Short mmCIF file of C-alpha atoms and ligand atoms in Angstrom, two decimals:
data_model
loop_
_atom_site.label_atom_id
_atom_site.label_comp_id
_atom_site.label_asym_id
_atom_site.label_seq_id
_atom_site.Cartn_x
_atom_site.Cartn_y
_atom_site.Cartn_z
CA MET A 837 -1.97 21.17 -2.41
CA LYS A 838 -2.12 17.92 -0.53
CA ASP A 839 1.08 17.00 1.23
CA VAL A 840 2.63 13.56 0.81
CA GLU A 841 1.95 12.42 4.37
CA GLU A 842 -1.68 13.48 3.99
CA ALA A 843 -1.91 11.44 0.77
CA LYS A 844 -0.37 8.38 2.44
CA ARG A 845 -2.83 8.67 5.32
CA GLU A 846 -5.74 9.00 2.91
CA ALA A 847 -4.74 5.81 1.08
CA ALA A 848 -4.36 4.07 4.45
CA SER A 849 -7.81 5.16 5.52
CA VAL A 850 -9.39 3.69 2.35
CA ALA A 851 -7.57 0.42 3.07
CA LEU A 852 -8.97 0.44 6.61
CA ASP A 853 -12.47 0.06 5.13
CA LEU A 854 -11.41 -3.38 3.83
CA VAL A 855 -10.86 -4.66 7.37
CA ARG A 856 -13.63 -6.79 8.86
CA PRO A 857 -14.01 -8.09 12.45
CA GLY A 858 -12.20 -11.37 13.00
CA MET A 859 -9.71 -10.86 10.19
CA ARG A 860 -6.11 -12.01 10.39
CA LEU A 861 -4.07 -9.17 8.94
CA GLY A 862 -0.54 -8.75 7.67
CA LEU A 863 0.93 -5.38 8.58
CA GLY A 864 3.42 -3.85 6.18
CA SER A 865 6.40 -1.64 6.94
CA GLY A 866 7.44 1.91 6.10
CA SER A 867 5.86 5.31 6.55
CA THR A 868 2.67 4.61 4.54
CA ALA A 869 2.05 1.32 6.32
CA ALA A 870 2.67 3.16 9.62
CA HIS A 871 -0.33 5.39 8.85
CA PHE A 872 -2.45 2.26 8.38
CA VAL A 873 -1.22 0.79 11.67
CA ALA A 874 -1.98 4.06 13.47
CA LEU A 875 -5.54 4.16 12.09
CA LEU A 876 -6.03 0.46 12.85
CA GLY A 877 -4.91 1.13 16.42
CA VAL A 878 -7.75 3.61 16.84
CA ARG A 879 -10.28 1.01 15.60
CA VAL A 880 -8.84 -1.65 17.89
CA ALA A 881 -9.15 0.74 20.85
CA GLN A 882 -12.81 1.12 19.86
CA GLY A 883 -13.28 -2.65 20.06
CA LEU A 884 -12.40 -4.03 16.59
CA ASP A 885 -11.31 -7.66 16.88
CA VAL A 886 -8.36 -8.50 14.59
CA LEU A 887 -5.17 -10.52 14.87
CA CYS A 888 -2.10 -9.10 13.12
CA VAL A 889 1.25 -10.34 11.90
CA PRO A 890 3.81 -7.52 11.54
CA SER A 891 6.38 -7.63 8.73
CA SER A 892 9.20 -5.92 10.64
CA GLU A 893 10.43 -5.25 14.15
CA SER A 894 9.58 -1.55 13.77
CA THR A 895 5.98 -2.35 12.79
CA ARG A 896 5.81 -4.85 15.64
CA ALA A 897 6.89 -2.11 18.09
CA GLN A 898 4.38 0.40 16.70
CA ALA A 899 1.50 -2.11 16.77
CA ALA A 900 2.39 -3.36 20.26
CA ALA A 901 2.42 0.22 21.57
CA LEU A 902 -1.12 0.61 20.21
CA ALA A 903 -2.22 -2.65 21.89
CA ILE A 904 -3.05 -4.26 18.53
CA PRO A 905 -3.26 -8.05 19.09
CA LEU A 906 -0.21 -9.66 17.49
CA ALA A 907 0.74 -13.13 16.36
CA THR A 908 3.52 -14.72 14.34
CA LEU A 909 3.18 -16.69 11.12
CA ASP A 910 3.91 -19.79 13.18
CA ASP A 911 0.67 -19.16 15.10
CA VAL A 912 -1.41 -18.05 12.10
CA VAL A 913 -0.22 -19.66 8.90
CA GLU A 914 -2.73 -18.00 6.56
CA LEU A 915 -3.77 -14.35 6.57
CA ASP A 916 -6.92 -12.77 5.13
CA LEU A 917 -5.40 -9.49 4.04
CA THR A 918 -2.07 -7.70 4.04
CA ILE A 919 -1.82 -3.93 3.71
CA ASP A 920 1.63 -2.63 2.80
CA GLY A 921 3.37 0.27 1.07
CA ALA A 922 5.68 0.12 -1.95
CA ASP A 923 8.57 2.04 -3.42
CA GLU A 924 7.20 1.69 -6.95
CA PHE A 925 4.33 0.02 -8.76
CA ASP A 926 3.74 -0.39 -12.48
CA PRO A 927 0.52 -0.81 -14.53
CA LYS A 928 0.68 -4.61 -14.04
CA LEU A 929 0.79 -4.10 -10.24
CA ARG A 930 4.36 -5.35 -10.10
CA LEU A 931 6.18 -3.71 -7.21
CA ILE A 932 9.59 -2.69 -5.99
CA LYS A 933 9.75 -2.94 -2.21
CA GLY A 934 12.47 -2.91 0.40
CA GLY A 935 13.34 0.76 0.65
CA GLY A 936 12.97 0.31 4.41
CA GLY A 937 14.87 -2.98 4.33
CA ALA A 938 11.95 -5.19 5.36
CA LEU A 939 11.42 -6.92 2.01
CA LEU A 940 12.06 -10.50 3.16
CA ARG A 941 9.43 -10.57 5.89
CA GLU A 942 7.14 -8.38 3.78
CA LYS A 943 7.24 -10.93 0.97
CA ILE A 944 6.70 -13.88 3.32
CA VAL A 945 3.72 -12.10 4.91
CA ALA A 946 2.26 -11.07 1.52
CA ALA A 947 2.65 -14.60 0.15
CA ALA A 948 0.83 -15.97 3.21
CA SER A 949 -2.14 -13.69 2.54
CA ARG A 950 -5.23 -14.32 0.47
CA ARG A 951 -5.05 -10.66 -0.59
CA MET A 952 -2.31 -8.05 -0.61
CA VAL A 953 -3.44 -4.46 -1.06
CA VAL A 954 -0.81 -1.76 -1.51
CA ILE A 955 -1.26 1.80 -0.30
CA ALA A 956 0.77 4.59 -1.87
CA ASP A 957 0.96 8.24 -2.79
CA SER A 958 0.99 8.97 -6.52
CA SER A 959 4.79 9.49 -6.65
CA LYS A 960 5.15 5.69 -6.50
CA ALA A 961 3.48 5.08 -9.89
CA VAL A 962 5.85 4.29 -12.79
CA GLN A 963 5.44 2.95 -16.31
CA THR A 964 8.60 0.84 -16.01
CA LEU A 965 10.06 -0.40 -12.73
CA GLY A 966 13.63 0.51 -11.83
CA ARG A 967 13.78 4.22 -11.12
CA PHE A 968 13.92 3.25 -7.44
CA PRO A 969 17.07 1.17 -6.80
CA LEU A 970 16.03 -2.46 -6.43
CA PRO A 971 16.91 -3.76 -2.95
CA VAL A 972 18.33 -7.29 -2.83
CA GLU A 973 18.78 -8.91 0.56
CA VAL A 974 21.92 -11.06 0.68
CA GLU A 975 23.68 -13.36 3.09
CA ARG A 976 26.66 -11.58 4.67
CA PHE A 977 29.02 -14.47 3.86
CA GLY A 978 30.54 -13.81 0.46
CA PHE A 979 28.40 -10.76 -0.26
CA GLU A 980 30.98 -9.28 -2.62
CA THR A 981 30.91 -12.46 -4.72
CA THR A 982 27.12 -12.35 -4.64
CA ARG A 983 27.22 -8.71 -5.75
CA ARG A 984 29.28 -9.64 -8.82
CA HIS A 985 26.98 -12.55 -9.56
CA ILE A 986 23.94 -10.24 -9.38
CA MET A 987 25.67 -7.81 -11.77
CA ARG A 988 26.22 -10.58 -14.35
CA GLU A 989 22.67 -11.93 -14.12
CA ALA A 990 21.19 -8.43 -14.20
CA GLU A 991 23.11 -7.63 -17.38
CA ALA A 992 21.78 -10.83 -18.93
CA ALA A 993 18.27 -9.60 -18.07
CA GLY A 994 18.93 -6.24 -19.76
CA CYS A 995 19.73 -4.24 -16.61
CA LYS A 996 22.84 -2.15 -16.16
CA GLY A 997 23.89 0.11 -13.31
CA THR A 998 25.61 0.28 -9.98
CA ILE A 999 25.09 -2.10 -7.08
CA ASP A 1000 25.91 -0.66 -3.67
CA LEU A 1001 25.96 -2.11 -0.20
CA ARG A 1002 23.36 -0.22 1.85
CA ARG A 1003 24.79 1.83 4.69
CA LYS A 1004 23.18 4.05 7.30
CA ALA A 1005 25.84 5.25 9.78
CA ASP A 1006 27.29 1.77 9.42
CA ILE A 1007 26.43 -1.17 7.15
CA PHE A 1008 22.65 -1.65 7.24
CA VAL A 1009 21.58 -5.00 8.71
CA THR A 1010 18.06 -6.35 8.16
CA ASP A 1011 15.78 -7.85 10.81
CA GLY A 1012 16.99 -11.23 9.54
CA GLY A 1013 20.66 -10.29 10.05
CA ASN A 1014 21.48 -9.92 6.35
CA TYR A 1015 22.86 -7.14 4.15
CA ILE A 1016 21.04 -5.18 1.43
CA LEU A 1017 22.50 -4.47 -2.01
CA ASP A 1018 20.76 -1.55 -3.74
CA CYS A 1019 20.74 -2.05 -7.51
CA ALA A 1020 20.39 1.27 -9.37
CA PHE A 1021 19.33 0.03 -12.81
CA GLY A 1022 17.19 2.99 -13.91
CA THR A 1023 14.85 0.66 -15.78
CA ILE A 1024 14.06 -3.03 -15.45
CA PRO A 1025 12.76 -4.04 -18.89
CA GLU A 1026 11.84 -7.64 -17.94
CA PRO A 1027 11.01 -7.84 -14.22
CA GLU A 1028 9.99 -11.53 -14.38
CA GLU A 1029 13.26 -12.51 -16.02
CA LEU A 1030 15.32 -10.51 -13.54
CA ALA A 1031 13.36 -12.01 -10.63
CA ALA A 1032 13.97 -15.55 -11.90
CA ARG A 1033 17.69 -14.90 -12.35
CA LEU A 1034 18.02 -13.34 -8.88
CA ASN A 1035 16.14 -16.25 -7.31
CA ALA A 1036 18.75 -18.64 -8.68
CA ILE A 1037 21.82 -16.91 -7.20
CA PRO A 1038 23.35 -18.53 -4.11
CA GLY A 1039 23.65 -15.86 -1.45
CA VAL A 1040 20.54 -13.96 -2.53
CA VAL A 1041 18.09 -14.32 0.33
CA GLU A 1042 15.28 -12.34 -1.35
CA HIS A 1043 14.78 -9.44 -3.72
CA GLY A 1044 12.38 -6.52 -3.76
CA LEU A 1045 10.50 -7.43 -6.95
CA PHE A 1046 6.98 -8.37 -5.86
CA ILE A 1047 5.33 -9.94 -8.88
CA GLY A 1048 1.84 -11.43 -8.84
CA LEU A 1049 1.34 -10.61 -5.17
CA ALA A 1050 -0.61 -7.32 -5.11
CA GLN A 1051 -4.29 -7.59 -5.92
CA ALA A 1052 -4.79 -3.83 -5.86
CA VAL A 1053 -3.00 -0.55 -5.28
CA ILE A 1054 -4.83 2.30 -3.56
CA VAL A 1055 -3.18 5.52 -4.71
CA ALA A 1056 -3.78 8.93 -3.19
CA GLY A 1057 -2.83 11.88 -5.37
CA PRO A 1058 -3.79 15.43 -6.21
CA LYS A 1059 -7.01 14.23 -7.89
CA GLY A 1060 -8.05 12.09 -4.95
CA ILE A 1061 -8.11 8.31 -4.61
CA GLU A 1062 -7.57 5.93 -7.53
CA VAL A 1063 -7.73 2.17 -7.24
CA HIS A 1064 -5.66 0.04 -9.61
CA GLY A 1065 -6.73 -3.60 -9.70
CA SER A 1066 -9.65 -4.90 -7.68
CA LEU A 1067 -10.56 -4.52 -4.02
CA ALA A 1068 -13.16 -7.29 -4.28
CA TYR A 1069 -12.93 -10.25 -1.93
CA VAL A 1070 -11.57 -13.37 -3.59
C1 5RP B 1167 9.93 -1.32 3.38
C2 5RP B 1167 9.06 -1.14 2.19
C3 5RP B 1167 8.13 0.02 2.21
O1 5RP B 1167 6.83 -0.42 2.01
C4 5RP B 1167 8.53 0.94 1.09
O2 5RP B 1167 9.89 1.29 1.27
C5 5RP B 1167 7.67 2.18 1.05
O3 5RP B 1167 7.95 2.96 2.18
P1 5RP B 1167 7.22 4.34 2.45
O4 5RP B 1167 5.78 4.03 2.68
O5 5RP B 1167 7.91 4.88 3.67
O6 5RP B 1167 7.44 5.21 1.23
O7 5RP B 1167 9.08 -1.88 1.25
O8 5RP B 1167 10.80 -2.40 3.21
#
């Protein structure tokens, strides 16, 4: 049986076929995206010409170590393609992201891209989003008040559960210097409504619901590769 890392690498290698010389690429974050960056590094060493914008400091460090040419979104305002992982995706290609805490830059990079293609192993497929706790990035100032506000708005959107401040050894701080609240709702019946309510809360910097951003998801599972959505150029 295929192991999960092998599946992630397989999905990443299919995504690599979408890359053309001269492209400006967004690089996602997390272990699946790291497989893509590693494979891209091999192509760059063989002479592939691309310019990449990383979505986190850890991806920046990995890409720099592989001598992948890097830029910021201030240098390159529009990207051709972003390849990123996800914590969950549903049949409408709505995503939960932010398990690694990079959701803010990931969303900015995805929104700056003509196409976002997600790479995942089959464990990330769900019928209804919410099994994975939804990460919400919040301003440190008043985060407890923001947490209560999120709880009220989530309940109004049909979501109930616990909301916990993310900790590693200490409180987790994002690349942008903010905190993450992990919202364990179990199911999110109306992702669009929840997203709209979260967007309106002062103190919420960004949330991990990615709606209308992914054009396709490349999934590697026991039966091989499946593509949800379209890989066609738009
Ligand atoms: C990081 C992310 C990652 O894409 C997501 O957590 C998936 O990670 P992995 O590929 O390691 O399962 O959103 O913020």
